[in-house]
Amino acid sequence: MLRTSTWPVLAALAGAAAVAVAAALAVGSVDVEPAAVWRALAGDAADPASVVVRELRLPRALAAFAVGGLLAVAGALMQVLLRNPLADPYVLGLSGGAACGALAALLAGVAALVTPAAFAGALVSTVIVFGLARSAGAWSSTRLLLTGIVVAAGWGALIMLLLAVAPDAQVRGMLFWLIGDLSGATHGGSALWALAGVLLLALPLARDATLLARGEVTAATLGVPVRSVALALHALAAAATAVAVTLAGSVGFVGLVVPHAVRLVVGNDQRVLLPASALAGGALLVLADTLARTVVAPAQLPVGVLTALAGVPMFLWLLRRSAA
């Protein structure tokens, strides 16, 4: 059973997420009145704002929420598995693999293959890291971390090579995707299903994950099947990151800052931390994407720029607070 004190926190985060999505639907280069937003969501096709809200802003807002939630959940899982509060979803080189796949598709001029190529690149990176990190029939946190760092460096070199040989006309679009951009994210509903699926698969393992965070020996003593639980959580974190990167590119700091901040409020119980991180990460990325659309409107900024600008001082403050 969850503590009674956790429900107000989850309710507050759910409310913040709803407000963030509502703001994303109303605010932009063309502002839409709240009443018009409601009519558009209710299906009033005769309202001129209906096309803007339903076909442009709503899919992007839902995709932003799902990507933020996926990155935050993946970050929370990685921090448990590696027992390191500085771990993030890209620690296994998933972002680099996805970026290489997507940039290769863009360089080939086949825009329709960007999404499947990014997903394939992330999966290839996962297979490489887990294959190289395997030692004596098992994966250790240290080997996974070190292997992920090395593989990520290799992907980074390939990314630089692709950018160096790309025609000037394609470099801008490739850089936007690499930094993190939601302008092409139109599959909001599918992204939400992916987030829901990751949470539904992770929550039954949340109690074991909480014990695993105390150390493998302690968890095994308390009856946790450490190897199978760790492998399942690694797979979920990898899948969540792959989906997020496929949809929005390399959006940094959400998976690092959000779980760390939420943990300071709700503690390390993964039954609370995972859904709370999903809500907080989704709300944060929706707000960041809304700012990216409006701060220099009608031009748009890559959302990864804003998450990095906000994430660096926020994380330094969190470190100072946790050390105090």
CSV table of C-alpha atoms in Angstrom, one decimal:
chain,number,residue,atom,x,y,z
A,1,MET,CA,0.0,0.0,0.0
A,2,LEU,CA,1.1,3.5,-0.8
A,3,ARG,CA,1.4,6.0,2.0
A,4,THR,CA,-1.5,8.5,2.3
A,5,SER,CA,0.9,11.4,2.0
A,6,THR,CA,2.0,10.4,-1.5
A,7,TRP,CA,-1.5,10.8,-3.1
A,8,PRO,CA,-1.5,14.6,-2.8
A,9,VAL,CA,1.9,14.7,-4.5
A,10,LEU,CA,0.7,12.6,-7.4
A,11,ALA,CA,-2.5,14.6,-7.7
A,12,ALA,CA,-0.5,17.9,-7.8
A,13,LEU,CA,1.8,16.5,-10.5
A,14,ALA,CA,-1.2,15.3,-12.5
A,15,GLY,CA,-2.7,18.8,-12.2
A,16,ALA,CA,0.5,20.4,-13.3
A,17,ALA,CA,0.6,18.2,-16.3
A,18,ALA,CA,-2.9,19.0,-17.3
A,19,VAL,CA,-2.2,22.8,-16.9
A,20,ALA,CA,1.0,22.4,-19.0
A,21,VAL,CA,-1.0,20.6,-21.8
A,22,ALA,CA,-3.7,23.2,-21.7
A,23,ALA,CA,-1.2,26.0,-22.0
A,24,ALA,CA,0.5,24.2,-24.9
A,25,LEU,CA,-2.9,24.1,-26.7
A,26,ALA,CA,-3.7,27.8,-26.1
A,27,VAL,CA,-0.3,29.5,-26.5
A,28,GLY,CA,1.7,29.9,-29.7
A,29,SER,CA,2.4,32.2,-32.6
A,30,VAL,CA,-1.4,32.5,-32.7
A,31,ASP,CA,-3.1,32.5,-29.3
A,32,VAL,CA,-6.3,30.6,-28.8
A,33,GLU,CA,-8.9,31.5,-26.2
A,34,PRO,CA,-9.6,28.9,-23.6
A,35,ALA,CA,-13.2,28.6,-24.7
A,36,ALA,CA,-12.1,28.0,-28.3
A,37,VAL,CA,-9.7,25.3,-27.1
A,38,TRP,CA,-12.5,23.6,-25.3
A,39,ARG,CA,-14.8,23.8,-28.4
A,40,ALA,CA,-12.0,22.4,-30.6
A,41,LEU,CA,-11.4,19.5,-28.2
A,42,ALA,CA,-15.2,18.9,-28.1
A,43,GLY,CA,-15.1,18.4,-31.9
A,44,ASP,CA,-16.5,21.7,-33.2
A,45,ALA,CA,-15.0,21.5,-36.7
A,46,ALA,CA,-16.7,24.8,-37.6
A,47,ASP,CA,-14.5,26.8,-35.2
A,48,PRO,CA,-11.4,28.2,-37.0
A,49,ALA,CA,-9.2,27.3,-34.1
A,50,SER,CA,-10.1,23.6,-34.4
A,51,VAL,CA,-7.5,22.9,-37.0
A,52,VAL,CA,-4.7,24.6,-35.0
A,53,VAL,CA,-5.6,22.9,-31.8
A,54,ARG,CA,-6.6,19.4,-32.9
A,55,GLU,CA,-4.3,18.8,-35.8
A,56,LEU,CA,-1.2,20.8,-34.9
A,57,ARG,CA,-0.9,21.5,-31.2
A,58,LEU,CA,-2.6,18.5,-29.5
A,59,PRO,CA,-0.5,15.8,-31.2
A,60,ARG,CA,2.7,17.7,-30.5
A,61,ALA,CA,1.7,18.4,-26.8
A,62,LEU,CA,0.8,14.7,-26.3
A,63,ALA,CA,4.1,13.6,-27.9
A,64,ALA,CA,6.0,16.1,-25.7
A,65,PHE,CA,4.3,14.7,-22.6
A,66,ALA,CA,5.0,11.1,-23.6
A,67,VAL,CA,8.7,11.8,-24.5
A,68,GLY,CA,9.3,13.7,-21.2
A,69,GLY,CA,7.6,10.9,-19.3
A,70,LEU,CA,9.6,8.1,-21.0
A,71,LEU,CA,12.9,9.9,-20.4
A,72,ALA,CA,12.1,10.5,-16.8
A,73,VAL,CA,11.0,6.9,-16.2
A,74,ALA,CA,14.1,5.6,-18.0
A,75,GLY,CA,16.3,7.9,-15.9
A,76,ALA,CA,14.7,6.7,-12.7
A,77,LEU,CA,15.3,3.1,-13.7
A,78,MET,CA,18.9,3.7,-14.7
A,79,GLN,CA,19.7,5.5,-11.4
A,80,VAL,CA,18.4,2.5,-9.5
A,81,LEU,CA,20.2,-0.1,-11.6
A,82,LEU,CA,23.5,1.7,-11.6
A,83,ARG,CA,22.9,3.0,-8.1
A,84,ASN,CA,24.2,6.4,-9.3
A,85,PRO,CA,22.0,9.6,-9.1
A,86,LEU,CA,24.0,11.0,-12.0
A,87,ALA,CA,23.0,8.2,-14.4
A,88,ASP,CA,20.6,9.2,-17.2
A,89,PRO,CA,18.8,7.4,-20.1
A,90,TYR,CA,21.6,8.0,-22.6
A,91,VAL,CA,24.3,6.3,-20.4
A,92,LEU,CA,24.2,3.1,-22.5
A,93,GLY,CA,24.8,4.9,-25.8
A,94,LEU,CA,21.1,4.6,-26.9
A,95,SER,CA,20.9,8.2,-28.0
A,96,GLY,CA,24.0,7.9,-30.2
A,97,GLY,CA,22.8,4.8,-31.9
A,98,ALA,CA,19.4,6.4,-32.6
A,99,ALA,CA,21.0,9.6,-33.8
A,100,CYS,CA,23.3,7.7,-36.2
A,101,GLY,CA,20.3,5.8,-37.7
A,102,ALA,CA,18.2,8.9,-38.1
A,103,LEU,CA,21.0,11.1,-39.5
A,104,ALA,CA,21.9,8.4,-42.0
A,105,ALA,CA,18.3,8.3,-43.2
A,106,LEU,CA,18.3,12.1,-43.5
A,107,LEU,CA,21.6,12.1,-45.3
A,108,ALA,CA,20.2,9.5,-47.7
A,109,GLY,CA,17.2,11.8,-48.4
A,110,VAL,CA,14.7,9.2,-47.1
A,111,ALA,CA,12.7,11.2,-44.5
A,112,ALA,CA,10.1,8.5,-44.2
A,113,LEU,CA,12.8,6.2,-42.7
A,114,VAL,CA,14.0,8.5,-40.0
A,115,THR,CA,11.8,7.0,-37.3
A,116,PRO,CA,12.4,3.3,-38.0
A,117,ALA,CA,16.1,4.0,-38.6
A,118,ALA,CA,16.4,5.8,-35.2
A,119,PHE,CA,14.6,3.0,-33.5
A,120,ALA,CA,16.8,0.4,-35.2
A,121,GLY,CA,20.0,2.4,-34.2
A,122,ALA,CA,18.9,2.4,-30.5
A,123,LEU,CA,18.2,-1.3,-30.5
A,124,VAL,CA,21.6,-2.0,-32.2
A,125,SER,CA,23.3,0.1,-29.5
A,126,THR,CA,21.5,-1.9,-26.8
A,127,VAL,CA,22.5,-5.2,-28.3
A,128,ILE,CA,26.2,-4.1,-28.6
A,129,VAL,CA,26.4,-2.7,-25.0
A,130,PHE,CA,24.8,-5.8,-23.4
A,131,GLY,CA,26.8,-8.1,-25.6
A,132,LEU,CA,30.1,-6.5,-24.7
A,133,ALA,CA,29.3,-6.0,-21.1
A,134,ARG,CA,28.5,-9.6,-20.4
A,135,SER,CA,31.1,-11.3,-18.2
A,136,ALA,CA,30.8,-14.8,-16.7
A,137,GLY,CA,27.2,-15.1,-17.7
A,138,ALA,CA,26.1,-11.8,-16.0
A,139,TRP,CA,26.0,-8.1,-16.4
A,140,SER,CA,27.6,-5.9,-13.8
A,141,SER,CA,26.6,-2.3,-13.3
A,142,THR,CA,30.2,-1.1,-13.6
A,143,ARG,CA,30.8,-3.0,-16.9
A,144,LEU,CA,27.5,-1.8,-18.3
A,145,LEU,CA,28.3,1.8,-17.4
A,146,LEU,CA,31.9,1.7,-18.8
A,147,THR,CA,30.8,-0.1,-22.0
A,148,GLY,CA,28.0,2.3,-22.6
A,149,ILE,CA,30.3,5.3,-22.3
A,150,VAL,CA,32.8,3.8,-24.8
A,151,VAL,CA,30.0,2.8,-27.2
A,152,ALA,CA,28.5,6.3,-26.9
A,153,ALA,CA,31.9,7.8,-27.8
A,154,GLY,CA,32.0,5.6,-30.9
A,155,TRP,CA,28.6,6.7,-32.0
A,156,GLY,CA,29.6,10.3,-31.4
A,157,ALA,CA,32.5,9.9,-33.8
A,158,LEU,CA,30.2,8.5,-36.4
A,159,ILE,CA,27.8,11.4,-35.9
A,160,MET,CA,30.6,13.9,-36.5
A,161,LEU,CA,31.5,12.0,-39.7
A,162,LEU,CA,27.9,12.1,-41.0
A,163,LEU,CA,27.7,15.8,-40.3
A,164,ALA,CA,31.1,16.5,-41.9
A,165,VAL,CA,30.1,14.8,-45.2
A,166,ALA,CA,26.5,16.1,-45.3
A,167,PRO,CA,25.5,18.8,-47.8
A,168,ASP,CA,25.1,22.2,-46.4
A,169,ALA,CA,21.4,22.2,-47.2
A,170,GLN,CA,20.8,19.2,-44.9
A,171,VAL,CA,23.1,20.0,-42.0
A,172,ARG,CA,20.5,22.4,-40.3
A,173,GLY,CA,17.8,19.8,-40.2
A,174,MET,CA,20.2,17.1,-39.0
A,175,LEU,CA,21.5,19.4,-36.2
A,176,PHE,CA,17.9,20.2,-35.1
A,177,TRP,CA,17.1,16.5,-34.8
A,178,LEU,CA,20.4,15.9,-33.0
A,179,ILE,CA,19.8,18.6,-30.4
A,180,GLY,CA,16.2,17.5,-29.8
A,181,ASP,CA,13.2,18.7,-31.7
A,182,LEU,CA,9.5,18.0,-31.5
A,183,SER,CA,8.4,19.9,-34.6
A,184,GLY,CA,7.9,16.6,-36.5
A,185,ALA,CA,6.4,14.6,-33.6
A,186,THR,CA,2.9,13.9,-34.7
A,187,HIS,CA,2.2,10.5,-33.2
A,188,GLY,CA,1.1,11.7,-29.8
A,189,GLY,CA,-1.5,9.0,-29.2
A,190,SER,CA,1.0,6.2,-30.0
A,191,ALA,CA,3.6,7.8,-27.8
A,192,LEU,CA,1.2,7.9,-24.9
A,193,TRP,CA,0.5,4.2,-25.3
A,194,ALA,CA,4.2,3.6,-25.2
A,195,LEU,CA,4.5,5.5,-22.0
A,196,ALA,CA,1.6,3.6,-20.5
A,197,GLY,CA,3.0,0.3,-21.6
A,198,VAL,CA,6.4,1.0,-20.0
A,199,LEU,CA,4.8,2.0,-16.7
A,200,LEU,CA,2.4,-1.0,-16.7
A,201,LEU,CA,5.4,-3.3,-17.1
A,202,ALA,CA,7.7,-1.4,-14.7
A,203,LEU,CA,5.3,-1.0,-11.7
A,204,PRO,CA,4.9,-4.7,-10.9
A,205,LEU,CA,8.7,-4.7,-10.5
A,206,ALA,CA,8.8,-1.5,-8.5
A,207,ARG,CA,9.1,-3.1,-5.1
A,208,ASP,CA,12.0,-5.3,-6.2
A,209,ALA,CA,13.6,-2.2,-7.8
A,210,THR,CA,13.4,-0.3,-4.5
A,211,LEU,CA,15.2,-3.2,-2.7
A,212,LEU,CA,17.7,-3.4,-5.6
A,213,ALA,CA,18.6,0.2,-5.0
A,214,ARG,CA,20.0,-0.8,-1.6
A,215,GLY,CA,22.5,-3.2,-3.2
A,216,GLU,CA,22.4,-6.5,-4.9
A,217,VAL,CA,23.4,-8.5,-1.8
A,218,THR,CA,20.7,-6.9,0.3
A,219,ALA,CA,18.1,-7.4,-2.4
A,220,ALA,CA,19.1,-11.1,-2.9
A,221,THR,CA,18.9,-11.7,0.9
A,222,LEU,CA,15.4,-10.3,0.8
A,223,GLY,CA,14.3,-12.7,-1.9
A,224,VAL,CA,14.7,-10.6,-5.0
A,225,PRO,CA,15.7,-12.5,-8.2
A,226,VAL,CA,18.4,-9.9,-8.8
A,227,ARG,CA,19.6,-11.0,-12.3
A,228,SER,CA,16.1,-11.3,-13.9
A,229,VAL,CA,14.8,-8.1,-12.3
A,230,ALA,CA,17.9,-6.1,-13.3
A,231,LEU,CA,17.7,-7.4,-16.9
A,232,ALA,CA,14.0,-6.6,-17.2
A,233,LEU,CA,14.5,-3.1,-15.8
A,234,HIS,CA,17.4,-2.5,-18.2
A,235,ALA,CA,15.3,-3.7,-21.1
A,236,LEU,CA,12.5,-1.3,-20.1
A,237,ALA,CA,14.8,1.6,-19.7
A,238,ALA,CA,16.4,0.9,-23.1
A,239,ALA,CA,13.0,0.6,-24.8
A,240,ALA,CA,11.7,3.8,-23.2
A,241,THR,CA,14.8,5.7,-24.3
A,242,ALA,CA,14.6,4.3,-27.8
A,243,VAL,CA,11.0,5.4,-28.3
A,244,ALA,CA,11.7,8.9,-26.9
A,245,VAL,CA,14.8,9.4,-29.0
A,246,THR,CA,13.0,8.1,-32.1
A,247,LEU,CA,10.2,10.7,-31.6
A,248,ALA,CA,12.2,13.8,-30.5
A,249,GLY,CA,15.9,13.3,-31.0
A,250,SER,CA,18.4,13.7,-28.1
A,251,VAL,CA,16.5,15.8,-25.5
A,252,GLY,CA,19.0,16.1,-22.7
A,253,PHE,CA,18.7,16.6,-18.9
A,254,VAL,CA,15.0,15.5,-18.5
A,255,GLY,CA,16.0,12.0,-17.6
A,256,LEU,CA,18.7,13.2,-15.3
A,257,VAL,CA,17.1,16.1,-13.4
A,258,VAL,CA,13.5,15.0,-13.1
A,259,PRO,CA,14.0,11.7,-11.2
A,260,HIS,CA,16.6,13.3,-9.0
A,261,ALA,CA,14.3,16.2,-8.1
A,262,VAL,CA,11.2,13.9,-7.6
A,263,ARG,CA,13.2,11.6,-5.3
A,264,LEU,CA,13.9,14.5,-3.0
A,265,VAL,CA,10.1,14.9,-2.5
A,266,VAL,CA,8.7,11.4,-2.6
A,267,GLY,CA,11.7,9.3,-1.5
A,268,ASN,CA,13.1,6.2,-3.2
A,269,ASP,CA,10.0,4.0,-3.3
A,270,GLN,CA,9.8,3.1,-7.0
A,271,ARG,CA,6.0,2.5,-6.7
A,272,VAL,CA,5.6,6.3,-6.2
A,273,LEU,CA,8.8,7.5,-7.9
A,274,LEU,CA,8.1,6.0,-11.4
A,275,PRO,CA,4.6,7.5,-11.9
A,276,ALA,CA,5.6,10.8,-10.3
A,277,SER,CA,8.6,11.0,-12.6
A,278,ALA,CA,6.5,10.3,-15.6
A,279,LEU,CA,4.1,13.1,-14.7
A,280,ALA,CA,6.8,15.6,-13.8
A,281,GLY,CA,8.9,14.8,-16.9
A,282,GLY,CA,5.9,15.0,-19.2
A,283,ALA,CA,4.8,18.4,-17.7
A,284,LEU,CA,8.4,19.8,-17.9
A,285,LEU,CA,8.9,18.9,-21.6
A,286,VAL,CA,5.5,20.2,-22.6
A,287,LEU,CA,6.3,23.5,-21.0
A,288,ALA,CA,9.8,23.6,-22.6
A,289,ASP,CA,8.3,22.8,-26.0
A,290,THR,CA,5.7,25.5,-25.6
A,291,LEU,CA,8.5,28.0,-24.9
A,292,ALA,CA,10.5,26.7,-27.8
A,293,ARG,CA,7.5,27.4,-30.1
A,294,THR,CA,6.8,30.9,-28.8
A,295,VAL,CA,10.0,32.6,-27.5
A,296,VAL,CA,11.2,33.6,-31.0
A,297,ALA,CA,7.9,33.0,-32.8
A,298,PRO,CA,7.2,32.5,-35.7
A,299,ALA,CA,10.6,30.8,-35.7
A,300,GLN,CA,11.1,27.7,-33.4
A,301,LEU,CA,14.0,26.6,-31.2
A,302,PRO,CA,15.0,23.0,-30.7
A,303,VAL,CA,13.5,21.9,-27.4
A,304,GLY,CA,16.7,20.3,-26.4
A,305,VAL,CA,18.4,23.7,-26.1
A,306,LEU,CA,15.8,24.9,-23.5
A,307,THR,CA,16.0,21.7,-21.5
A,308,ALA,CA,19.8,22.0,-21.4
A,309,LEU,CA,19.7,25.7,-20.4
A,310,ALA,CA,17.2,25.0,-17.7
A,311,GLY,CA,18.7,21.7,-16.6
A,312,VAL,CA,22.2,22.8,-15.9
A,313,PRO,CA,21.4,25.3,-13.2
A,314,MET,CA,18.6,23.2,-11.8
A,315,PHE,CA,20.8,20.2,-11.4
A,316,LEU,CA,23.6,22.2,-9.8
A,317,TRP,CA,21.0,23.6,-7.3
A,318,LEU,CA,19.7,20.1,-6.6
A,319,LEU,CA,23.2,18.8,-6.0
A,320,ARG,CA,23.9,21.7,-3.6
A,321,ARG,CA,20.6,21.1,-1.8
A,322,SER,CA,21.1,17.3,-1.4
A,323,ALA,CA,24.7,17.9,-0.1
A,324,ALA,CA,23.5,20.4,2.5
